[in-house]
Coordinates of C-alpha atoms in Angstrom, one line a residue:
X1 CA 6.8 -13.3 13.7
X2 CA 3.3 -13.6 12.3
X3 CA 3.3 -14.6 8.6
X4 CA -0.5 -14.5 8.4
X5 CA -0.5 -10.7 7.9
X6 CA 2.4 -10.9 5.3
X7 CA 0.1 -10.9 2.2
X8 CA -1.5 -7.6 3.3
X9 CA 1.7 -5.9 2.2
X10 CA 0.6 -6.5 -1.4
X11 CA -2.3 -4.1 -1.1
X12 CA -0.1 -1.5 0.7
X13 CA 1.7 -0.7 -2.6
X14 CA -1.0 -1.4 -5.2
X15 CA -2.3 1.7 -6.8
X16 CA -0.7 5.2 -6.8
X17 CA 1.9 3.8 -4.4
X18 CA 3.6 1.5 -6.9
X19 CA 2.9 4.1 -9.7
X20 CA 5.0 6.6 -7.7
X21 CA 7.8 4.0 -7.4
X22 CA 7.7 3.4 -11.1
X23 CA 7.7 7.1 -12.0
X24 CA 10.7 7.8 -9.7
X25 CA 12.9 5.2 -11.5
X26 CA 12.3 7.1 -14.7
X27 CA 13.2 10.5 -13.1
X28 CA 16.5 12.4 -13.4
X29 CA 17.9 11.3 -10.0
X30 CA 16.2 7.9 -10.0
X31 CA 18.4 6.1 -7.5
X32 CA 18.6 8.9 -4.9
X33 CA 14.9 9.8 -5.2
X34 CA 13.8 6.1 -5.0
X35 CA 15.9 5.4 -1.9
X36 CA 14.4 8.5 -0.2
X37 CA 11.0 7.2 -1.2
X38 CA 11.7 3.8 0.4
X39 CA 12.9 5.5 3.6
X40 CA 9.6 7.4 3.7
X41 CA 7.6 4.2 3.1
X42 CA 9.5 2.4 5.8
X43 CA 9.1 5.1 8.4
X44 CA 5.4 5.6 7.6
X45 CA 4.5 1.9 7.6
X46 CA 6.3 1.4 10.9
X47 CA 4.7 4.4 12.5
X48 CA 1.3 3.4 11.1
X49 CA 1.4 -0.1 12.5
X50 CA 2.6 1.1 15.9
X51 CA -0.2 3.6 16.1
X52 CA -2.8 1.1 14.9
X53 CA -1.6 -1.5 17.4
X54 CA -1.7 1.1 20.2
X55 CA -5.3 2.1 19.2
X56 CA -6.6 -1.4 19.4
X57 CA -4.6 -2.1 22.6
X58 CA -6.5 0.8 24.2
X59 CA -9.7 -0.4 22.7
X60 CA -9.1 -3.9 24.0
X61 CA -8.9 -2.6 27.5
X62 CA -12.6 -1.6 27.2
X63 CA -14.0 -3.9 24.5
X64 CA -12.7 -7.4 24.0
X65 CA -12.0 -8.2 20.3
X66 CA -12.9 -11.8 21.1
X67 CA -11.6 -15.1 19.8
X68 CA -10.3 -14.9 16.2
X69 CA -12.3 -18.0 15.3
X70 CA -15.6 -16.5 16.5
X71 CA -17.8 -15.0 13.8
X72 CA -19.4 -12.8 16.4
X73 CA -16.2 -11.3 17.9
X74 CA -15.6 -7.6 17.7
X75 CA -12.4 -8.3 15.7
X76 CA -14.3 -10.2 13.1
X77 CA -17.0 -7.5 12.9
X78 CA -14.3 -4.9 12.3
X79 CA -12.9 -7.0 9.4
X80 CA -16.5 -7.4 7.9
X81 CA -16.9 -3.6 8.1
X82 CA -13.6 -3.2 6.3
X83 CA -14.7 -5.6 3.5
X84 CA -17.9 -3.6 3.1
X85 CA -16.0 -0.4 2.8
X86 CA -13.6 -1.9 0.2
X87 CA -16.5 -3.2 -1.8
X88 CA -18.1 0.2 -1.9
X89 CA -14.8 1.8 -2.9
X90 CA -14.4 -0.8 -5.7
X91 CA -17.9 -0.1 -7.0
X92 CA -17.2 3.6 -6.9
X93 CA -14.0 3.2 -8.9
X94 CA -15.8 1.1 -11.5
X95 CA -18.6 3.6 -11.8
X96 CA -16.2 6.5 -12.4
X97 CA -13.8 4.6 -14.7
X98 CA -14.6 6.7 -17.8
X99 CA -13.5 9.9 -16.0
X100 CA -10.8 8.4 -13.8
X101 CA -7.5 10.1 -13.8
X102 CA -4.3 9.6 -11.7
X103 CA -3.6 12.2 -9.1
X104 CA -2.0 15.4 -10.5
X105 CA 0.9 15.2 -8.1
X106 CA 2.1 12.0 -9.7
X107 CA 3.3 14.1 -12.7
X108 CA 5.5 16.2 -10.4
X109 CA 7.6 13.1 -9.4
X110 CA 9.6 13.2 -12.6
X111 CA 11.6 16.1 -11.1
X112 CA 11.2 15.2 -7.4
X113 CA 14.1 15.9 -5.1
X114 CA 15.1 13.2 -2.5
X115 CA 13.3 15.3 0.2
X116 CA 10.1 15.5 -1.8
X117 CA 10.3 11.7 -2.7
X118 CA 10.7 11.0 1.1
X119 CA 7.7 13.1 1.9
X120 CA 5.5 11.6 -0.8
X121 CA 6.5 8.1 0.3
X122 CA 5.6 8.8 3.9
X123 CA 2.3 10.6 3.1
X124 CA 1.3 8.0 0.6
X125 CA 1.2 5.4 3.4
X126 CA -0.2 7.6 6.1
X127 CA -3.0 9.3 4.1
X128 CA -4.0 6.7 1.5
X129 CA -7.4 5.3 2.7
X130 CA -6.6 1.7 1.5
X131 CA -3.3 1.8 3.4
X132 CA -5.0 3.1 6.5
X133 CA -7.4 0.2 6.4
X134 CA -4.6 -2.3 5.9
X135 CA -2.7 -1.0 8.9
X136 CA -5.9 -1.0 11.0
X137 CA -6.4 -4.6 10.0
X138 CA -2.9 -5.4 11.0
X139 CA -3.3 -3.6 14.3
X140 CA -6.6 -5.5 15.0
X141 CA -4.9 -8.8 14.1
X142 CA -2.0 -8.2 16.5
X143 CA -4.3 -7.2 19.3
X144 CA -6.8 -10.0 18.8
X145 CA -3.9 -12.6 19.0
X146 CA -2.0 -10.8 21.7
X147 CA 1.1 -10.3 19.5
X148 CA 3.7 -7.6 19.9
X149 CA 5.0 -5.3 17.2
X150 CA 7.8 -7.7 16.3
X151 CA 5.2 -9.9 14.8
X152 CA 4.5 -7.2 12.2
X153 CA 8.1 -7.0 11.0
X154 CA 7.6 -9.4 8.1
X155 CA 4.6 -7.2 7.0
X156 CA 6.7 -4.0 7.1
X157 CA 9.7 -5.7 5.4
X158 CA 7.4 -7.1 2.6
X159 CA 5.8 -3.7 2.1
X160 CA 9.3 -2.1 1.6
X161 CA 10.4 -4.9 -0.7
X162 CA 7.4 -4.4 -3.0
X163 CA 8.0 -0.7 -3.0
X164 CA 11.6 -1.4 -3.9
X165 CA 10.9 -3.7 -6.9
X166 CA 11.0 -0.9 -9.6
X167 CA 14.4 0.3 -8.2
X168 CA 15.8 -3.2 -8.0
X169 CA 14.6 -4.0 -11.5
X170 CA 16.3 -0.8 -12.7
X171 CA 19.6 -1.6 -11.1
X172 CA 19.5 -5.2 -12.5
X173 CA 18.2 -4.4 -16.0
X174 CA 18.9 -0.7 -16.6
X175 CA 18.7 -0.7 -20.4
X176 CA 15.5 -2.7 -20.7
X177 CA 14.0 -0.8 -17.9
X178 CA 14.7 2.5 -19.6
X179 CA 12.6 1.3 -22.5
X180 CA 9.9 -0.5 -20.6
X181 CA 9.1 1.7 -17.7
X182 CA 7.7 4.7 -19.7
X183 CA 5.3 2.2 -21.3
X184 CA 4.2 0.8 -18.0
X185 CA 3.8 4.2 -16.5
X186 CA 1.6 5.3 -19.4
X187 CA -0.6 2.2 -19.1
X188 CA -1.0 2.7 -15.4
X189 CA -1.9 6.4 -15.9
X190 CA -4.7 5.5 -18.3
X191 CA -5.9 2.5 -16.4
X192 CA -5.6 3.7 -12.8
X193 CA -9.2 2.5 -12.0
X194 CA -8.2 -1.0 -12.9
X195 CA -5.2 -0.8 -10.5
X196 CA -7.4 0.6 -7.7
X197 CA -10.1 -2.1 -8.1
X198 CA -7.4 -4.8 -8.2
X199 CA -6.0 -3.5 -4.9
X200 CA -9.5 -3.6 -3.3
X201 CA -10.2 -7.1 -4.5
X202 CA -6.8 -8.4 -3.3
X203 CA -7.4 -6.9 0.1
X204 CA -10.9 -8.3 0.4
X205 CA -9.7 -11.8 -0.6
X206 CA -6.8 -11.6 2.0
X207 CA -9.2 -10.5 4.8
X208 CA -11.7 -13.3 4.0

């Protein structure tokens, strides 16, 4: 198992992803909806890493990703491009901070059924640009070091654990959570741009 990619799990859930998990624990069917959300996250993260690993395996048959320690290797160049894209996204988030609003669909999670929570959990991972870049980075990392998918298990497990933190906290400290979570949710709704920039910065630092 490769622990080098483990920290990337942090950026998988920073942003609307963790906001969704927090909103679900304040919903009417908090436990059932949250569990369905976690199943969706698990399925999507596993599928995403498998596809990413497969893409870079096919790419590696035609273009060598090179030695991980080589600054001129194709794998390193891909990581540099990802950092540039993340910097551009962070600048864009900061420039639009005055008008930044959380996605409208976040508000619908308060009454989400387990099926809808599962769908949102899966689509959140598969369609979120930051998560796609994380999974591509993991796929490139595995291919460049000739590792199989088992090496990504700690990354997938850590992603699911982070997604489960709001639910675990609810189960352990239900009374305090009932008071605190609405406050946290409101703060994240009004400071979504801060959350997004934090996710980009963390990802950049982890890559570098």
